[in-house]
mmCIF file of C-alpha atoms and ligand atoms in Angstrom:
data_model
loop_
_atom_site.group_PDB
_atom_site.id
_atom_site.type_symbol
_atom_site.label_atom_id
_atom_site.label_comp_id
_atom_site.label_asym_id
_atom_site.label_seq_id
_atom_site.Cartn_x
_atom_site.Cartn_y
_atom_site.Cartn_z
ATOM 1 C CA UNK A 1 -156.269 -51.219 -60.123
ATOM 2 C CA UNK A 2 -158.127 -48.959 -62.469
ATOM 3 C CA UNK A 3 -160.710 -45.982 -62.233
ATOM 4 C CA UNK A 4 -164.347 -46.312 -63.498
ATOM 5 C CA UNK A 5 -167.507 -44.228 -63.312
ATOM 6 C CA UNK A 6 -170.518 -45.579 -61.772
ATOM 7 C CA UNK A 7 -174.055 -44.479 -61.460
ATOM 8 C CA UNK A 8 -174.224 -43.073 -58.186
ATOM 9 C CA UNK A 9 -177.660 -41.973 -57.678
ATOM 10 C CA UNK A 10 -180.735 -41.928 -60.165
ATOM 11 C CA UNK A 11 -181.787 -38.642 -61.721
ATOM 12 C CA UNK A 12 -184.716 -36.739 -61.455
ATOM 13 C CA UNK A 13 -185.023 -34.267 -64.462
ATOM 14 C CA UNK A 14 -181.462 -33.291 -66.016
ATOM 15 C CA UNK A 15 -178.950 -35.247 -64.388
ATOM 16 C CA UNK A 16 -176.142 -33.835 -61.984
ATOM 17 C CA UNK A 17 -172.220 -34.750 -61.643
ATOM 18 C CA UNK A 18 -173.645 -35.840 -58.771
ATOM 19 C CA UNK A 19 -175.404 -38.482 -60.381
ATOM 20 C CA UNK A 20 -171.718 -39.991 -61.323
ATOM 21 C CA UNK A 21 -169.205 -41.335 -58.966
ATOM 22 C CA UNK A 22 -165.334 -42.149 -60.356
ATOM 23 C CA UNK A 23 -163.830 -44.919 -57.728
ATOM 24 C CA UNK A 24 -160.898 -46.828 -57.900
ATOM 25 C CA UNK A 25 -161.656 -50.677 -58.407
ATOM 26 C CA UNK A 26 -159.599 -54.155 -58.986
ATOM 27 C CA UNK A 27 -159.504 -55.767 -61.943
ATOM 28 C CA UNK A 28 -160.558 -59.528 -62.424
ATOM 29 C CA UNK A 29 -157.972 -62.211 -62.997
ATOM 30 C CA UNK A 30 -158.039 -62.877 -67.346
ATOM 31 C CA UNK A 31 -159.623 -66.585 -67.686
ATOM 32 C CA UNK A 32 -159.925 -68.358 -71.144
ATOM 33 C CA UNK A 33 -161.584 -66.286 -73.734
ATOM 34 C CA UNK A 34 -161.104 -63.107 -71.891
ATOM 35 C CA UNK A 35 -158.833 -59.867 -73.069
ATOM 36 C CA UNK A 36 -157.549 -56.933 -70.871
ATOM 37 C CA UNK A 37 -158.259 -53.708 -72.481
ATOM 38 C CA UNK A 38 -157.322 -50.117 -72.250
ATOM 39 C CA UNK A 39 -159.984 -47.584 -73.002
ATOM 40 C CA UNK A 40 -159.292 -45.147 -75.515
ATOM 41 C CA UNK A 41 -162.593 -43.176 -76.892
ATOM 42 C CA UNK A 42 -165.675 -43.802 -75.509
ATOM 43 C CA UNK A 43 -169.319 -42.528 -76.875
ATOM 44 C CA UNK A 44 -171.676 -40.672 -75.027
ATOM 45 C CA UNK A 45 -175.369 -40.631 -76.992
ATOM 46 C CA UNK A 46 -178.594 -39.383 -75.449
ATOM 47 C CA UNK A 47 -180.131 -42.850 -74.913
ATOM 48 C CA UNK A 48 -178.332 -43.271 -71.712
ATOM 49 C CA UNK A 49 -180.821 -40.487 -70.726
ATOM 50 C CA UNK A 50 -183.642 -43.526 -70.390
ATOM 51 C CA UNK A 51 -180.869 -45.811 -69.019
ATOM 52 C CA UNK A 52 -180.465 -44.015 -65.903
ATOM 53 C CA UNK A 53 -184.179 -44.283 -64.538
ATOM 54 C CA UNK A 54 -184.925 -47.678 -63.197
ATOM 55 C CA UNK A 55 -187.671 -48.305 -65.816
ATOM 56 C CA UNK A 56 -188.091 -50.938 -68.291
ATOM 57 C CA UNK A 57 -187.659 -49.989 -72.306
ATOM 58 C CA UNK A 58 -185.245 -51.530 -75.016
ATOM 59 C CA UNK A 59 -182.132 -51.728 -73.317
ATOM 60 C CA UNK A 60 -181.804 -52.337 -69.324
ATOM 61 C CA UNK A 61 -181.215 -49.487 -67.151
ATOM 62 C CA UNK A 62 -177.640 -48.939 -65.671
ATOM 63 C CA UNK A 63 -177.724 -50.330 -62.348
ATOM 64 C CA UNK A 64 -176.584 -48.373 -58.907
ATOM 65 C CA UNK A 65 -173.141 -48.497 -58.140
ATOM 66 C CA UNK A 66 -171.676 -50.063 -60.938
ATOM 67 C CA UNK A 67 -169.837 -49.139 -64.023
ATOM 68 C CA UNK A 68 -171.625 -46.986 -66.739
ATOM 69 C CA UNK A 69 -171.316 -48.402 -70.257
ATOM 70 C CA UNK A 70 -171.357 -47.187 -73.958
ATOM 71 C CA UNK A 71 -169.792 -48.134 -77.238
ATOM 72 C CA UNK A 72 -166.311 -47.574 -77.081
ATOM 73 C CA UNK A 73 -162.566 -48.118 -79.087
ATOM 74 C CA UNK A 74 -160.097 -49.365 -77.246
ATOM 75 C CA UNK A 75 -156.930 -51.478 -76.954
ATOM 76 C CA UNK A 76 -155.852 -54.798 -76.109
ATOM 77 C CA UNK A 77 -153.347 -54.668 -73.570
ATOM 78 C CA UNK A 78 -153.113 -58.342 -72.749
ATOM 79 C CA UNK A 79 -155.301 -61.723 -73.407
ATOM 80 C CA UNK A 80 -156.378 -65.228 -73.380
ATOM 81 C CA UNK A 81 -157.934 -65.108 -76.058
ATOM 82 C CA UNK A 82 -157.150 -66.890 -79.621
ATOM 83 C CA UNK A 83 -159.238 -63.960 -81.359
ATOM 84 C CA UNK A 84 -157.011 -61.218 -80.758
ATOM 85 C CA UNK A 85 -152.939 -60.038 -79.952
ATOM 86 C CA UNK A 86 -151.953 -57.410 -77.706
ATOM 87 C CA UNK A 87 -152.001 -54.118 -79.983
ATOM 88 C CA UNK A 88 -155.106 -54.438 -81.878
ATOM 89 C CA UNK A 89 -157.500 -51.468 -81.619
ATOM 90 C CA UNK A 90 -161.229 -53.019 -80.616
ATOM 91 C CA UNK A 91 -164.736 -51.567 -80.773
ATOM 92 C CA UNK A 92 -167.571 -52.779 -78.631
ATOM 93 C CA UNK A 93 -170.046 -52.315 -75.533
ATOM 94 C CA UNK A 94 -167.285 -51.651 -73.099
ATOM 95 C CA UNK A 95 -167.602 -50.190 -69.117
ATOM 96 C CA UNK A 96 -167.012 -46.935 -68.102
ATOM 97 C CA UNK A 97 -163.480 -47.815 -66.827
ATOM 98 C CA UNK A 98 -159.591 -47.076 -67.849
ATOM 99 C CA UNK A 99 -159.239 -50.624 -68.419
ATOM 100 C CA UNK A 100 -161.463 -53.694 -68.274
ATOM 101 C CA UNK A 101 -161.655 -56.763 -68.500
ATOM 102 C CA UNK A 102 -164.392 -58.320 -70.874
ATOM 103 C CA UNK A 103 -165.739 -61.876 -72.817
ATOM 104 C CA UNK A 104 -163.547 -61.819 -75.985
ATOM 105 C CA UNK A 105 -167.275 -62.082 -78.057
ATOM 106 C CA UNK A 106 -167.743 -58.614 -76.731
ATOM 107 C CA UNK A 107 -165.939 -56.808 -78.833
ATOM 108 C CA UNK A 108 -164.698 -56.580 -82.535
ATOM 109 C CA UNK A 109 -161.171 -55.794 -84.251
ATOM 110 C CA UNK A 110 -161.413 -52.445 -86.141
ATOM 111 C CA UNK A 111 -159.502 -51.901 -88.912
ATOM 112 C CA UNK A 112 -159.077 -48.471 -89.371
ATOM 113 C CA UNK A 113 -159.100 -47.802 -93.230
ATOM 114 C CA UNK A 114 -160.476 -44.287 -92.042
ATOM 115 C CA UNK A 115 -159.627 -41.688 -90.318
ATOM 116 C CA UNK A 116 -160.268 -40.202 -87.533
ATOM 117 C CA UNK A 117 -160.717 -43.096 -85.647
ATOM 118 C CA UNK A 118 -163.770 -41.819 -83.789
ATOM 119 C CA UNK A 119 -166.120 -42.163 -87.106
ATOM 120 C CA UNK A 120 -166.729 -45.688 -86.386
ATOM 121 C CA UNK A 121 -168.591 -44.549 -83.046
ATOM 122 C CA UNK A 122 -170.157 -41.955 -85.326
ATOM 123 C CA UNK A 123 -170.660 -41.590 -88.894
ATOM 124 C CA UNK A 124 -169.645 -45.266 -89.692
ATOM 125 C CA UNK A 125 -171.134 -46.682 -86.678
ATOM 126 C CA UNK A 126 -174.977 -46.343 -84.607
ATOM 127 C CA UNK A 127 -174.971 -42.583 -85.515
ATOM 128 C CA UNK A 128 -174.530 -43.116 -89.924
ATOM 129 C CA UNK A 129 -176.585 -46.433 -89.625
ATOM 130 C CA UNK A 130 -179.844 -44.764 -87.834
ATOM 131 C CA UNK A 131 -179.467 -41.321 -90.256
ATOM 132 C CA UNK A 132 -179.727 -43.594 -93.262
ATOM 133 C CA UNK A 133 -181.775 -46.010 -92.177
ATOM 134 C CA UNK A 134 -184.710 -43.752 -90.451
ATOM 135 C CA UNK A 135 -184.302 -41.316 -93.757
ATOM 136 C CA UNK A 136 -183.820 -43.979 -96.569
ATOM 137 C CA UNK A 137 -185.853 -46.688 -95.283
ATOM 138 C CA UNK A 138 -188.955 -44.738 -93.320
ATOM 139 C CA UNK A 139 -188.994 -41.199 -94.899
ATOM 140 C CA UNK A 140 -187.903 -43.056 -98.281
ATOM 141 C CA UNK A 141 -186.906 -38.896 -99.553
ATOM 142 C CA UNK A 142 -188.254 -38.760 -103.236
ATOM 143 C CA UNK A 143 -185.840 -35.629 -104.879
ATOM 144 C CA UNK A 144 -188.032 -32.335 -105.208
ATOM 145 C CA UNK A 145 -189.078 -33.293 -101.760
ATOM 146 C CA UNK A 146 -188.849 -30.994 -98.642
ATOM 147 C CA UNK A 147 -187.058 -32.540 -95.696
ATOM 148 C CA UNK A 148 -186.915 -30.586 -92.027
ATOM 149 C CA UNK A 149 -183.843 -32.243 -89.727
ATOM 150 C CA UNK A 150 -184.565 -31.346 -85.847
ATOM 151 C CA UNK A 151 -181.510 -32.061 -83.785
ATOM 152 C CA UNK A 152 -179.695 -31.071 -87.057
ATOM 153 C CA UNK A 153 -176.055 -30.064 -85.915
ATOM 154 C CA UNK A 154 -175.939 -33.182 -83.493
ATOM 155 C CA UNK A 155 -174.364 -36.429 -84.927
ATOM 156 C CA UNK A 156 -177.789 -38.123 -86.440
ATOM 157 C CA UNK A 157 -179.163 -34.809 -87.633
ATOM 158 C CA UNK A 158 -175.717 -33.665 -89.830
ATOM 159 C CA UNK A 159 -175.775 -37.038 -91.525
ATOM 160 C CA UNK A 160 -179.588 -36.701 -92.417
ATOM 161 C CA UNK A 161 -179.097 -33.610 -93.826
ATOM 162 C CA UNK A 162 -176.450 -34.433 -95.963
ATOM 163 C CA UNK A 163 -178.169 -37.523 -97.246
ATOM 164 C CA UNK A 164 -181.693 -36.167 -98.000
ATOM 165 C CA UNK A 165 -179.255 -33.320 -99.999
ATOM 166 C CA UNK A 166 -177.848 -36.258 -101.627
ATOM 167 C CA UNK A 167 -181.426 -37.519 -102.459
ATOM 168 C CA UNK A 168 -181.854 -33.976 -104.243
ATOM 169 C CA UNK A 169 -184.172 -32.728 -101.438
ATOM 170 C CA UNK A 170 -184.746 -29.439 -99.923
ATOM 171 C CA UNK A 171 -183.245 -29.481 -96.092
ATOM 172 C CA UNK A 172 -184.060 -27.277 -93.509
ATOM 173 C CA UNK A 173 -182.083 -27.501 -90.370
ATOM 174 C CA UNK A 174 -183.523 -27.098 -86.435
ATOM 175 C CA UNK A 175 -180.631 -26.143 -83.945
ATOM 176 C CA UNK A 176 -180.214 -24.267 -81.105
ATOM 177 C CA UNK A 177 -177.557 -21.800 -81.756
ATOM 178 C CA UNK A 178 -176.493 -19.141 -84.357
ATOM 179 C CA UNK A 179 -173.260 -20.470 -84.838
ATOM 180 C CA UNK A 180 -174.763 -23.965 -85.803
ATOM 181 C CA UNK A 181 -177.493 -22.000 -87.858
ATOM 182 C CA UNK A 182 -174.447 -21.095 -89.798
ATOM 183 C CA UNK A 183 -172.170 -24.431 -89.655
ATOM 184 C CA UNK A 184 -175.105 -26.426 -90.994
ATOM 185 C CA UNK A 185 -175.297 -23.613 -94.240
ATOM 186 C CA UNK A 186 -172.125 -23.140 -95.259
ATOM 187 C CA UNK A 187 -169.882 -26.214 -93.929
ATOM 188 C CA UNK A 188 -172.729 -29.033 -94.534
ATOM 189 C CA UNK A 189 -174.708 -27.848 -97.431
ATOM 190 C CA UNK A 190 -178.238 -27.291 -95.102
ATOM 191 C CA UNK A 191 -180.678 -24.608 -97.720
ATOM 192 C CA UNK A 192 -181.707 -23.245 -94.673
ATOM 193 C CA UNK A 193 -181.314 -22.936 -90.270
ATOM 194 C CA UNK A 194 -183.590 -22.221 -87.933
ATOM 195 C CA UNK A 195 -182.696 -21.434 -84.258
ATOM 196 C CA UNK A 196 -185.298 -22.462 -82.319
ATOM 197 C CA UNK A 197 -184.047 -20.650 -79.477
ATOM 198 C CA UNK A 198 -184.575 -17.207 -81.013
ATOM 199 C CA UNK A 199 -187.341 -17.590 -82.894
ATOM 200 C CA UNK A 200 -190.609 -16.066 -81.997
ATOM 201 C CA UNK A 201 -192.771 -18.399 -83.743
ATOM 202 C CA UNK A 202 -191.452 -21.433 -84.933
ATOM 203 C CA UNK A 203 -194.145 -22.834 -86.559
ATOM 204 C CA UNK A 204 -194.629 -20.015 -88.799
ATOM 205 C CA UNK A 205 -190.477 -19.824 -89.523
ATOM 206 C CA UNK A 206 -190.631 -23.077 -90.490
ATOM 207 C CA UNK A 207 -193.361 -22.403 -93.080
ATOM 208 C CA UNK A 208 -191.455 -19.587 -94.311
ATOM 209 C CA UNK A 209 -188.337 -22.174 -94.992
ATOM 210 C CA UNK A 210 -190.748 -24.534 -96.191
ATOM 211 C CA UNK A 211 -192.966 -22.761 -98.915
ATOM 212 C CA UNK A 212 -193.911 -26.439 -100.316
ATOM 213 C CA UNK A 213 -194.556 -27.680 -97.135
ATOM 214 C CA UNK A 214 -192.804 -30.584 -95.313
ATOM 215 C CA UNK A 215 -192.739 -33.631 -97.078
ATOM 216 C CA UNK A 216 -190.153 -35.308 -94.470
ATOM 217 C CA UNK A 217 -189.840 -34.621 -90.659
ATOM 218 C CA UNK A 218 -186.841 -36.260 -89.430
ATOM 219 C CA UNK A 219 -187.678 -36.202 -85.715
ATOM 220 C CA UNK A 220 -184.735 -35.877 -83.161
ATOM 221 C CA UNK A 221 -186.400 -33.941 -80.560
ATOM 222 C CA UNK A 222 -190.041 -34.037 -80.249
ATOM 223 C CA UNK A 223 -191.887 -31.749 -77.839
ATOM 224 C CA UNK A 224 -192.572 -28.437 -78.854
ATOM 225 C CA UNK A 225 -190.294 -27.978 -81.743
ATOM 226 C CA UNK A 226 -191.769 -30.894 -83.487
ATOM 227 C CA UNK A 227 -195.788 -29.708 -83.040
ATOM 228 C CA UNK A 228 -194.253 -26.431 -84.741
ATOM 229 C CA UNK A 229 -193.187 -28.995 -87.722
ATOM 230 C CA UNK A 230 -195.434 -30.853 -88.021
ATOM 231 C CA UNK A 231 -198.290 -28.632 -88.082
ATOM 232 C CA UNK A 232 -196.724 -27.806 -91.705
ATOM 233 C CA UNK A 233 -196.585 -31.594 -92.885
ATOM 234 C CA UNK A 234 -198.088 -32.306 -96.617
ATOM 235 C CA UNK A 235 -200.139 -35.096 -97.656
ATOM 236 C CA UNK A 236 -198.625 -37.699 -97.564
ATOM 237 C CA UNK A 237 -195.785 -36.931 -95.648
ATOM 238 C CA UNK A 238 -193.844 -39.356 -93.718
ATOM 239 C CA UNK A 239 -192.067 -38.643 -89.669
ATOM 240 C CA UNK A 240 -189.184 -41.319 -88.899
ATOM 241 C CA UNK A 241 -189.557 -41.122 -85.271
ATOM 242 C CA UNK A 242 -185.981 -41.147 -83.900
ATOM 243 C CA UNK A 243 -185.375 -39.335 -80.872
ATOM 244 C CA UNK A 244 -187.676 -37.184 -78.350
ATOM 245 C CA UNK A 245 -184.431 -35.714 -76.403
ATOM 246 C CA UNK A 246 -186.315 -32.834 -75.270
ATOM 247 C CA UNK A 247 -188.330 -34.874 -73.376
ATOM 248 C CA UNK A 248 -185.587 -37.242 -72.190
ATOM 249 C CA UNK A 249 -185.409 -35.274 -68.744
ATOM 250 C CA UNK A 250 -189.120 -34.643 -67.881
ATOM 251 C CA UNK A 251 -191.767 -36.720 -65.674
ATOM 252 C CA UNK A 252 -194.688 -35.578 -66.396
ATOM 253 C CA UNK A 253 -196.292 -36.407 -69.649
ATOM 254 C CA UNK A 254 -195.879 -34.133 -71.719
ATOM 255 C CA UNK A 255 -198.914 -32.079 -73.149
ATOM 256 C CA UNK A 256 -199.294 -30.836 -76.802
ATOM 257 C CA UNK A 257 -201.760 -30.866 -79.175
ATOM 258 C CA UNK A 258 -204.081 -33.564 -80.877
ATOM 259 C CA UNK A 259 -201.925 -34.316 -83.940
ATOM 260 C CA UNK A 260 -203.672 -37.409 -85.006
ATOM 261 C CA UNK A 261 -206.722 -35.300 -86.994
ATOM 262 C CA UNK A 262 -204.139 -33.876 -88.901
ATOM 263 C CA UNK A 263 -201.904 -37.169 -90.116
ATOM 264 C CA UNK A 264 -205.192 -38.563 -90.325
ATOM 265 C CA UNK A 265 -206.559 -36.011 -93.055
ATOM 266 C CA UNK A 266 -202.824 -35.382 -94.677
ATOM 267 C CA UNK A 267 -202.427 -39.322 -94.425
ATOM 268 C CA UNK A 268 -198.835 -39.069 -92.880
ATOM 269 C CA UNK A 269 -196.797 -41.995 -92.035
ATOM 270 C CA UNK A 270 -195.283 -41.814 -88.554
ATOM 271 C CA UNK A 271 -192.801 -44.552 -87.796
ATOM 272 C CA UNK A 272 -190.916 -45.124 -84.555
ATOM 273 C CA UNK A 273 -187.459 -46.719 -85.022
ATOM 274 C CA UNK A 274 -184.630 -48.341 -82.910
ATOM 275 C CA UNK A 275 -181.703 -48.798 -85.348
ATOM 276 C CA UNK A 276 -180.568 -52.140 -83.668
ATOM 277 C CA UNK A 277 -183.738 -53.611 -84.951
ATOM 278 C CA UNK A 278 -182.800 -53.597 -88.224
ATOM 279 C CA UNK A 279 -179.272 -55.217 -88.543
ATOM 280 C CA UNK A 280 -180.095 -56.907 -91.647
ATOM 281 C CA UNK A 281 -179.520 -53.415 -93.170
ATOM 282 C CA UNK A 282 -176.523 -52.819 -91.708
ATOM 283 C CA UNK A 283 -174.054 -54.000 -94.381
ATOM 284 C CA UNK A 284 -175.121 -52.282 -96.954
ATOM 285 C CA UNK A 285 -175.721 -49.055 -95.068
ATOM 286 C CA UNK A 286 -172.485 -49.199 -94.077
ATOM 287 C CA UNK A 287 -170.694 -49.789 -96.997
ATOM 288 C CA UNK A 288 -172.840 -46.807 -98.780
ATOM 289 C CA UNK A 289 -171.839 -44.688 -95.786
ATOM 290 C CA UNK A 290 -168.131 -45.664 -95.968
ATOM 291 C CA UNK A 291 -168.146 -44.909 -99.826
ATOM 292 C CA UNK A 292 -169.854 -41.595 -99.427
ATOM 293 C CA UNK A 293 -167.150 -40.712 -96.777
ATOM 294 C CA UNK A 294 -164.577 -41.456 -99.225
ATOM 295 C CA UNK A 295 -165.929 -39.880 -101.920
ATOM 296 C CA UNK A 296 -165.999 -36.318 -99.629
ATOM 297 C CA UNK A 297 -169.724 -36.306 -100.175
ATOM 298 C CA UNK A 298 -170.889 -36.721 -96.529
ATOM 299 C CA UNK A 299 -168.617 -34.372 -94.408
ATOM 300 C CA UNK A 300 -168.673 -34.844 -90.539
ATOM 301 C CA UNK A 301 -167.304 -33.801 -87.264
ATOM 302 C CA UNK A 302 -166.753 -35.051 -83.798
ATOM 303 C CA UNK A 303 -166.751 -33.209 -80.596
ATOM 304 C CA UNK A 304 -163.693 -34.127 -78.740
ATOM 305 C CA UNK A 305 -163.845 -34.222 -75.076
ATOM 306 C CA UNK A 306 -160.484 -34.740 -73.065
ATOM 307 C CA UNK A 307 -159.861 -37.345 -70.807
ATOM 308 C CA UNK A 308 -161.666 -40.166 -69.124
ATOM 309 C CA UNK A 309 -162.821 -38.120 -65.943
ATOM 310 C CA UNK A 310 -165.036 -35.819 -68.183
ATOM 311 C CA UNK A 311 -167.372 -38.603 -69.352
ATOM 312 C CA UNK A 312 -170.441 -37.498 -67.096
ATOM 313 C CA UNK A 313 -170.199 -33.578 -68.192
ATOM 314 C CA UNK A 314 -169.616 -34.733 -71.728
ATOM 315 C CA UNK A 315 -173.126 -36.940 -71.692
ATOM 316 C CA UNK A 316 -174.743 -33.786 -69.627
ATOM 317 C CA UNK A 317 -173.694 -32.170 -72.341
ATOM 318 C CA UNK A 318 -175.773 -33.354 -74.929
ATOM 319 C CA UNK A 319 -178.861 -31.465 -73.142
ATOM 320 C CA UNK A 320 -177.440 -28.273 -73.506
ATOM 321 C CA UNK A 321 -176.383 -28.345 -76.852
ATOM 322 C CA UNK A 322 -172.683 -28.300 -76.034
ATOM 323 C CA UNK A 323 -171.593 -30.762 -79.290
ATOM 324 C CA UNK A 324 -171.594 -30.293 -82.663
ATOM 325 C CA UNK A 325 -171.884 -33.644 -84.604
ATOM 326 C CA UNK A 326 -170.845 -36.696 -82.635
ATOM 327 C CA UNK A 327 -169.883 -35.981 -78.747
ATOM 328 C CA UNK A 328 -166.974 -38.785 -77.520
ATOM 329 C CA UNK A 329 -164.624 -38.916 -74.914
ATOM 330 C CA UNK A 330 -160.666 -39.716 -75.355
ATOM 331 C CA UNK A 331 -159.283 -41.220 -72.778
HETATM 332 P P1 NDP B 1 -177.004 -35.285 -80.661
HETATM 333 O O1 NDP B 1 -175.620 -35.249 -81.150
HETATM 334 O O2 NDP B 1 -178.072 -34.676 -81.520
HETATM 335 O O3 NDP B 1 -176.952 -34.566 -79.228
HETATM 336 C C1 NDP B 1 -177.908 -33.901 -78.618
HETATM 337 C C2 NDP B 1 -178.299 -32.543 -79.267
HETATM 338 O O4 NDP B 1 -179.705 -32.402 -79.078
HETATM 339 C C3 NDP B 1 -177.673 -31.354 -78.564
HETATM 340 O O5 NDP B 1 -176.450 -30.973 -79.106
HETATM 341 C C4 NDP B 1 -178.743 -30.275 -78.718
HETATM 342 O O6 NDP B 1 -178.483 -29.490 -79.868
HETATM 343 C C5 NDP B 1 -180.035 -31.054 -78.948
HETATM 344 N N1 NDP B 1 -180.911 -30.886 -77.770
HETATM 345 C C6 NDP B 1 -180.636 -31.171 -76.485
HETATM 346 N N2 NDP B 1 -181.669 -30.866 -75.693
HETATM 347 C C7 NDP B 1 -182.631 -30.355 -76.510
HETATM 348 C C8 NDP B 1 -183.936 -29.846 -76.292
HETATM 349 N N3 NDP B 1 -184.488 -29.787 -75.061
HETATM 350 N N4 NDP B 1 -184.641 -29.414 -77.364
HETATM 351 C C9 NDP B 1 -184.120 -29.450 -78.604
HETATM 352 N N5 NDP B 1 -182.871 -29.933 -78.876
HETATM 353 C C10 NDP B 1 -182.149 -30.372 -77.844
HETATM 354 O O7 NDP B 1 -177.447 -36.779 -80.381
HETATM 355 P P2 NDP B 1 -177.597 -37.934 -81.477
HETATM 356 O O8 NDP B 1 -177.435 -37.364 -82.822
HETATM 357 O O9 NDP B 1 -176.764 -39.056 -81.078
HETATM 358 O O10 NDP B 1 -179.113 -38.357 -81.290
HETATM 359 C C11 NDP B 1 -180.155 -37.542 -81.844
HETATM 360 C C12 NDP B 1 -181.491 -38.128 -81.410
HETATM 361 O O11 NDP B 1 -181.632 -39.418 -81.995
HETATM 362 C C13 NDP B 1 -181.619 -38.315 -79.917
HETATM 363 O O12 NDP B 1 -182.937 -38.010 -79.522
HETATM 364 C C14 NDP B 1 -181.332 -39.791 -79.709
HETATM 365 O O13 NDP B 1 -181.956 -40.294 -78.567
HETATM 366 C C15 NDP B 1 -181.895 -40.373 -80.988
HETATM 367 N N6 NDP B 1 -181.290 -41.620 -81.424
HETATM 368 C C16 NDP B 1 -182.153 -42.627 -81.765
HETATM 369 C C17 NDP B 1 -181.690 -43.813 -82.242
HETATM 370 C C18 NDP B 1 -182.690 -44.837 -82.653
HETATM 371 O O14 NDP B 1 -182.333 -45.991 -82.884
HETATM 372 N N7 NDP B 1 -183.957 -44.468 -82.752
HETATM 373 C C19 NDP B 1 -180.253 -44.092 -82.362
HETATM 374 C C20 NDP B 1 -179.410 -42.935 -82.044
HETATM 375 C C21 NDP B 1 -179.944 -41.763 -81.574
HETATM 376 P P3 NDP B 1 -179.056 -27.983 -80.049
HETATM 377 O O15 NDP B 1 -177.889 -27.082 -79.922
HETATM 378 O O16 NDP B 1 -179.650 -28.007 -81.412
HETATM 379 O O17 NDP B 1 -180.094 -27.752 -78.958
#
């Protein structure tokens, strides 16, 4: 017997613990190619938003009644398969359970050359890979430039930062809290914060941060925030479309203004992006983002939740701004 977390209900708006139901369940009997593994951190990212409506998009939604799933690091506890031995630490799309049982092609050995563990669900994992490769592929930061970072103290945003830095950019940061205003500054090397919860008029703070204008808008959040950003793009500027988690929770559709005269006249570049499209980047990325790590030029942090039963408030989380950097779950 184990415990696991299923979708109980779908959402409407910002999910509910309700949403979640934790139920004891049997395990299948291993066959051939299968391992038994025990949980030990598991991710929770904002795409699982989409995931729990019954719609179609790029990855299928979680069905009713049955086990969440995310990336995750566990351990092999006991197999059939000739792939791995009981004690190796595994990374993979695994269920939201204490222990499962999955296809031995599921998952991959991780050899943890660094620490803390959780970076390869993080900085060294979908988090590093879609930073670099929506900023160095799509906004393609030229130094001199001016880069604006929404989402910037969650785990995508802190690594974009850093990088465009790296790139010998100007980066401005978009958070929601004075205490991130002033982790991004001092602890990640941001030129400047903006709290977009206590500013009166965003569009015209981020004009004052930006005296050259925007040359970059690293999009994590959309809505609002980003019509304040955008309305200070420069010619030429390019918007890696990553994330729209303010709007993540609404139905309706949202209304803003007309923003195609404007990237029409400035010619701006405005590229959507799902990271897993691009795997053919991966290696490199990675070993770029592993070096920098090494080197102590991209710092990070992880938002450690405790224990296996706080998986649903941890993911509710991430709409409330409750993480800084990447938000996991040990077991
Ligand atoms: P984060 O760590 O950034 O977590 C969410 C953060 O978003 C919160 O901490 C909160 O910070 C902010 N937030 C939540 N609700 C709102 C809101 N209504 N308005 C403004 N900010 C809000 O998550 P990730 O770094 O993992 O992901 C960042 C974005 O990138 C997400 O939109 C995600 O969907 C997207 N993404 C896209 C990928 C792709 O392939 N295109 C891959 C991975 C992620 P605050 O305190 O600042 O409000």
């Amino acid at each position: 017997m184990t415990t696991r977390i299923v979708l109980a209900s779908r959402p409407k708006g910002l999910p509910e613990l309700d949403n979640f139901r934790s139920e004891k369940m049997t395990l299948s009997e291993l066959k051939e190619g299968e391992v038994l593994l025990q949980g030990l951190y598991y991710s929770v990212d904002p795409y699982m938003r989409g995931r729990m409506n019954d719609a179609k998009s790029y990855v299928p939604p979680f069905q009713l009644n049955q086990s969440l799933e995310g990336s995750g690091i566990a351990k092999v506890i006991t197999n059939k398969s000739k792939l791995f031995k009981k004690g190796d630490i595994v990374i993979g799309l695994l269920p939201w359970q204490e222990e499962c049982v999955v296809a031995d092609t599921a998952i991959k050995n991780l050899n943890p050359l660094i620490s803390p563990i959780t970076y390869y669900l993080s900085i060294l994992g979908m988090t590093g890979l879609t930073a670099y490769i929506g900023l160095m592929h799509i906004g393609k930061p030229k130094a001199g430039e001016t880069v604006v970072v929404s989402g910037a103290a969650g785990a995508v945003g802190l690594v974009v930062g850093q990088i465009a830095k790296q790139q010998g950019c100007t980066v401005i940061g978009i958070t929601g809290s004075d205490e991130k205003v002033k982790q991004l500054k001092v602890q990640f090397g941001f030129d400047e914060a903006i709290n977009y919860k206590t500013v009166t008029d965003l569009k015209k703070a981020v004009a004052i941060a930006c005296p050259a204008g925007v040359d970059i808008y690293f999009d994590n959040v959309g809505g609002e925030i980003s019509d304040a950003v955008m309305s200070n793009l420069n010619f030429n500027a390019r918007v890696p479309l990553c994330g729209q988690i303010s709007l993540y929770n609404g139905s309706d559709v949202p209304m803003g203004p007309r923003l195609q005269p404007m990237l029409l006249t400035r010619s701006v570049l405005m590229q959507g992006f799902i990271v897993s499209n691009f795997q053919n980047l991966f290696p490199d990325a990675l070993q770029q983002l592993t070096q920098w790590v090494k080197e102590g030029k991209l710092k990070f942090t992880d938002t450690v939740v405790h224990d296996f039963d706080q998986l649903p408030s941890a993911l509710l989380g991430l709409f409330n701004g409750s993480n800084t950097g990447k938000m996991v779950v040990r077991a």
